[in-house]
Amino acid sequence: MEQRKLGRGLEVSALGLGCMGFSHAYGAPMERNAAIALLRGAFDKGVTFFDTAEVYGPFTNEDLVGEALEPFKGEVVIATKFGFGIGEDGKQNGRLDSRPEHIHAVVDASLQRLRVETIDLLYQHRVDPAVPIEEVAGTVRNLIGAGKVKHFGLSEAGVETIRRAHAVQPVTALQSEYSLWWREREHDVLPVLEELGIGLVPYSPLGRGFLTGKIDASTQFDAGDFRANMPRFSPAAREANQKLIEVLTRLAAEFAATPAQLALAWLLAQKPWIVPIPGTTKMPRLDENLGAVDIKLSVAQLREIDEVASAVVVEGARYPAHLEQMTGR
Ligand SMILES: NC(=O)c1ccc[n+]([C@@H]2O[C@H](COP(=O)([O-])OP(=O)(O)OC[C@H]3O[C@@H](n4cnc5c(N)ncnc54)[C@H](OP(=O)(O)O)[C@@H]3O)[C@@H](O)[C@H]2O)c1
């Protein structure tokens, strides 16, 4: 598979694999052996970049990824994240926590669960307004010095935070939502990433599944699927947003692709330092998604996609307000 470079030299496959949905956010966790087989299958197909976080589960996703990828140590890049508070009961407590002592404790625990000596890429999951970003970047710099971490990343950070963090410890990648139905960071954040030489890892590149065309107003989400609480996934929004699927399906057919492949190929074509991390729990869909790497869109095709897709007004906020306010800081 095509390789891409994040920041000053973290080489990864052009598409990574988002692992969250194996154990978190999208309903019941996947059966463990099936998840391990999928992760190993992804490596066999050329995926070398895997995305997890302490809070996915919490803990169980890192543990799963660690077991599955242990045979490929040194051949894969595993990214994880710290920064959400987790209570004594092992559940997310709704708070952010990027205090240095907490980061140290999380890193030690993540190293154990991931079964590695060094975390390849460590992101702050959300900017914590209670801890200056210089302190967070300094803590990660110390962890890099101690050999526990290789690269520093931020997630959903705003431009000032990115600049301040980067001045203390060079940032290798920013992970943020970016897709054909959420392009808010294009005009402020992307130019700063380009200027500073920071890679972009778009999360939810398939619009949490919507851009594949497999979700409509009649889709029933399982208990525990957080899309049920997202304004953009209300039945009315899903109904209204079928307009976007209609145009994507038409364009995809024109380019001999599926809507999912078109959504990913469009992202890959934006910049050579963009590495999307679509998630799927199904092998045929993984194959479909990886096929996007071979779709090279011409300038004219990209212009057509831009014109047609941006003419559609997408209904519904991507997050409920209390989660949206944790982003872009
Ligand atoms: N930094 C952050 O705050 C943050 C936030 C969200 C996500 N992430 C990361 O980004 C990764 C990807 O994001 P995401 O999982 O939210 O969204 P996504 O990749 O946009 O979409 C995943 C959804 O699409 C479905 N899907 C995938 N390929 C498909 C295909 N070819 N056809 C039909 N359906 C398909 C999956 O269902 P099936 O499993 O049934 O295929 C799943 O429900 C996550 O795994 C996580 O690692 C990070």
XYZ file of N, CA and C and ligand atoms in Angstrom, residues 17-21 26 51-52 56 81 84 125-126 155-156 175-176 202-210 212 214-215 226-227 258 260 277-282 284-286 288-289 319, ligand 1:
183
model
N -6.372 2.132 10.366
C -7.603 1.484 10.814
C -8.014 2.069 12.164
N -9.195 2.638 12.196
C -9.763 3.133 13.448
C -10.331 1.954 14.213
N -9.871 1.763 15.445
C -10.238 0.550 16.191
C -11.345 0.781 17.212
N -11.771 2.025 17.393
C -12.752 2.356 18.436
C -13.993 1.465 18.392
N -14.551 1.302 17.195
C -15.823 0.597 17.058
C -15.765 -0.875 17.445
N -20.210 2.231 19.284
C -21.143 1.819 18.235
C -21.880 0.521 18.604
N -5.412 2.918 15.293
C -5.798 3.988 16.209
C -6.657 3.469 17.359
N -6.189 3.739 18.589
C -6.956 3.352 19.769
C -6.894 4.504 20.776
N -11.350 4.129 25.053
C -12.192 3.208 24.285
C -12.360 1.925 25.095
N -4.339 7.502 23.006
C -4.678 8.854 23.491
C -4.930 8.830 24.990
N -9.059 11.825 29.021
C -10.381 11.800 29.647
C -10.234 11.216 31.050
N -6.257 13.611 23.928
C -7.541 13.324 23.272
C -8.405 14.579 23.116
N -8.416 15.403 24.164
C -9.090 16.706 24.096
C -8.263 17.700 24.913
N -5.599 16.155 19.498
C -6.855 15.802 18.852
C -7.868 16.918 19.078
N -8.460 17.380 17.987
C -9.492 18.423 18.041
C -8.991 19.711 18.691
N -5.214 14.878 15.120
C -6.361 14.055 14.747
C -7.615 14.898 14.944
N -8.384 15.041 13.883
C -9.617 15.828 13.967
C -10.640 15.237 13.032
N -7.602 12.390 9.758
C -9.043 12.624 9.871
C -9.741 11.438 10.529
N -10.480 11.732 11.608
C -11.293 10.657 12.202
C -12.720 10.752 11.671
N -13.460 9.674 11.879
C -14.814 9.560 11.299
C -14.827 10.012 9.839
N -13.883 9.496 9.022
C -13.799 9.946 7.624
C -14.985 9.487 6.783
N -15.721 8.496 7.298
C -16.922 8.027 6.595
C -18.180 8.615 7.239
N -17.998 9.709 7.983
C -19.166 10.320 8.629
C -19.863 9.341 9.556
N -19.048 8.598 10.329
C -19.575 7.579 11.254
C -20.482 6.587 10.525
N -20.157 6.322 9.287
C -20.896 5.330 8.505
C -21.899 5.946 7.548
N -22.319 7.186 7.809
C -23.389 7.760 6.988
C -22.982 7.913 5.531
N -21.317 6.170 3.667
C -21.269 4.930 2.878
C -22.601 4.666 2.176
N -25.139 3.409 3.712
C -25.793 2.244 4.339
C -26.675 2.626 5.536
N -26.808 3.921 5.790
C -27.630 4.376 6.925
C -28.711 5.301 6.372
N -23.681 5.491 20.290
C -23.817 6.909 20.624
C -24.351 7.761 19.471
N -24.468 7.181 18.273
C -25.079 7.933 17.182
C -26.543 8.245 17.485
N -17.359 3.083 -4.868
C -18.527 3.106 -3.988
C -18.524 4.448 -3.253
N -18.338 5.005 -0.119
C -17.299 4.969 0.926
C -15.924 5.231 0.312
N -8.439 7.405 9.015
C -8.479 6.150 9.788
C -9.914 5.618 9.868
N -10.480 5.173 8.729
C -11.838 4.632 8.792
C -11.909 3.414 9.709
N -13.058 3.251 10.350
C -13.255 2.081 11.213
C -14.273 1.155 10.595
N -14.023 -0.141 10.703
C -15.051 -1.121 10.341
C -14.810 -2.398 11.128
N -15.899 -3.117 11.392
C -15.787 -4.395 12.083
C -15.945 -5.557 11.092
N -15.947 -5.244 9.797
C -16.241 -6.278 8.795
C -15.174 -6.330 7.703
N -15.106 -7.576 4.530
C -15.385 -7.091 3.160
C -15.394 -5.564 3.093
N -15.842 -4.913 4.154
C -15.845 -3.441 4.162
C -14.423 -2.899 4.290
N -13.582 -3.617 5.012
C -12.179 -3.200 5.092
C -11.571 -3.240 3.691
N -13.125 -3.021 0.868
C -13.732 -1.925 0.082
C -13.027 -0.609 0.411
N -12.868 -0.334 1.706
C -12.276 0.948 2.111
C -10.837 1.062 1.624
N -22.007 16.898 17.072
C -21.980 16.454 18.470
C -23.066 17.160 19.255
N -10.061 11.690 18.276
C -11.344 11.528 18.452
O -11.976 12.234 19.234
C -12.075 10.460 17.686
C -13.478 10.486 17.594
C -14.108 9.489 16.863
C -13.369 8.486 16.237
N -12.005 8.482 16.361
C -11.190 7.438 15.695
O -11.501 7.428 14.306
C -11.847 6.110 13.897
C -12.846 6.155 12.758
O -13.985 6.935 13.091
P -15.435 6.336 13.319
O -15.360 4.860 13.582
O -16.098 7.220 14.298
O -16.191 6.625 11.959
P -16.025 6.195 10.433
O -14.736 5.512 10.211
O -16.373 7.388 9.663
O -17.227 5.168 10.265
C -17.315 3.956 10.963
C -18.688 3.370 10.717
O -18.852 3.147 9.318
C -19.220 1.803 9.073
N -18.486 1.431 7.853
C -17.140 1.430 7.656
N -16.838 1.076 6.396
C -18.008 0.863 5.756
C -18.357 0.477 4.441
N -17.431 0.279 3.514
N -19.669 0.345 4.130
C -20.642 0.560 5.076
N -20.372 0.916 6.352
C -19.060 1.072 6.691
C -18.802 1.029 10.290
O -19.694 -0.006 10.541
P -19.221 -1.553 10.535
O -18.295 -1.715 11.694
O -20.517 -2.268 10.711
O -18.562 -1.772 9.207
C -18.912 2.072 11.412
O -20.216 2.095 11.945
C -12.369 5.451 15.180
O -12.313 4.062 15.103
C -11.439 6.033 16.219
O -10.237 5.293 16.237
C -11.361 9.458 17.061
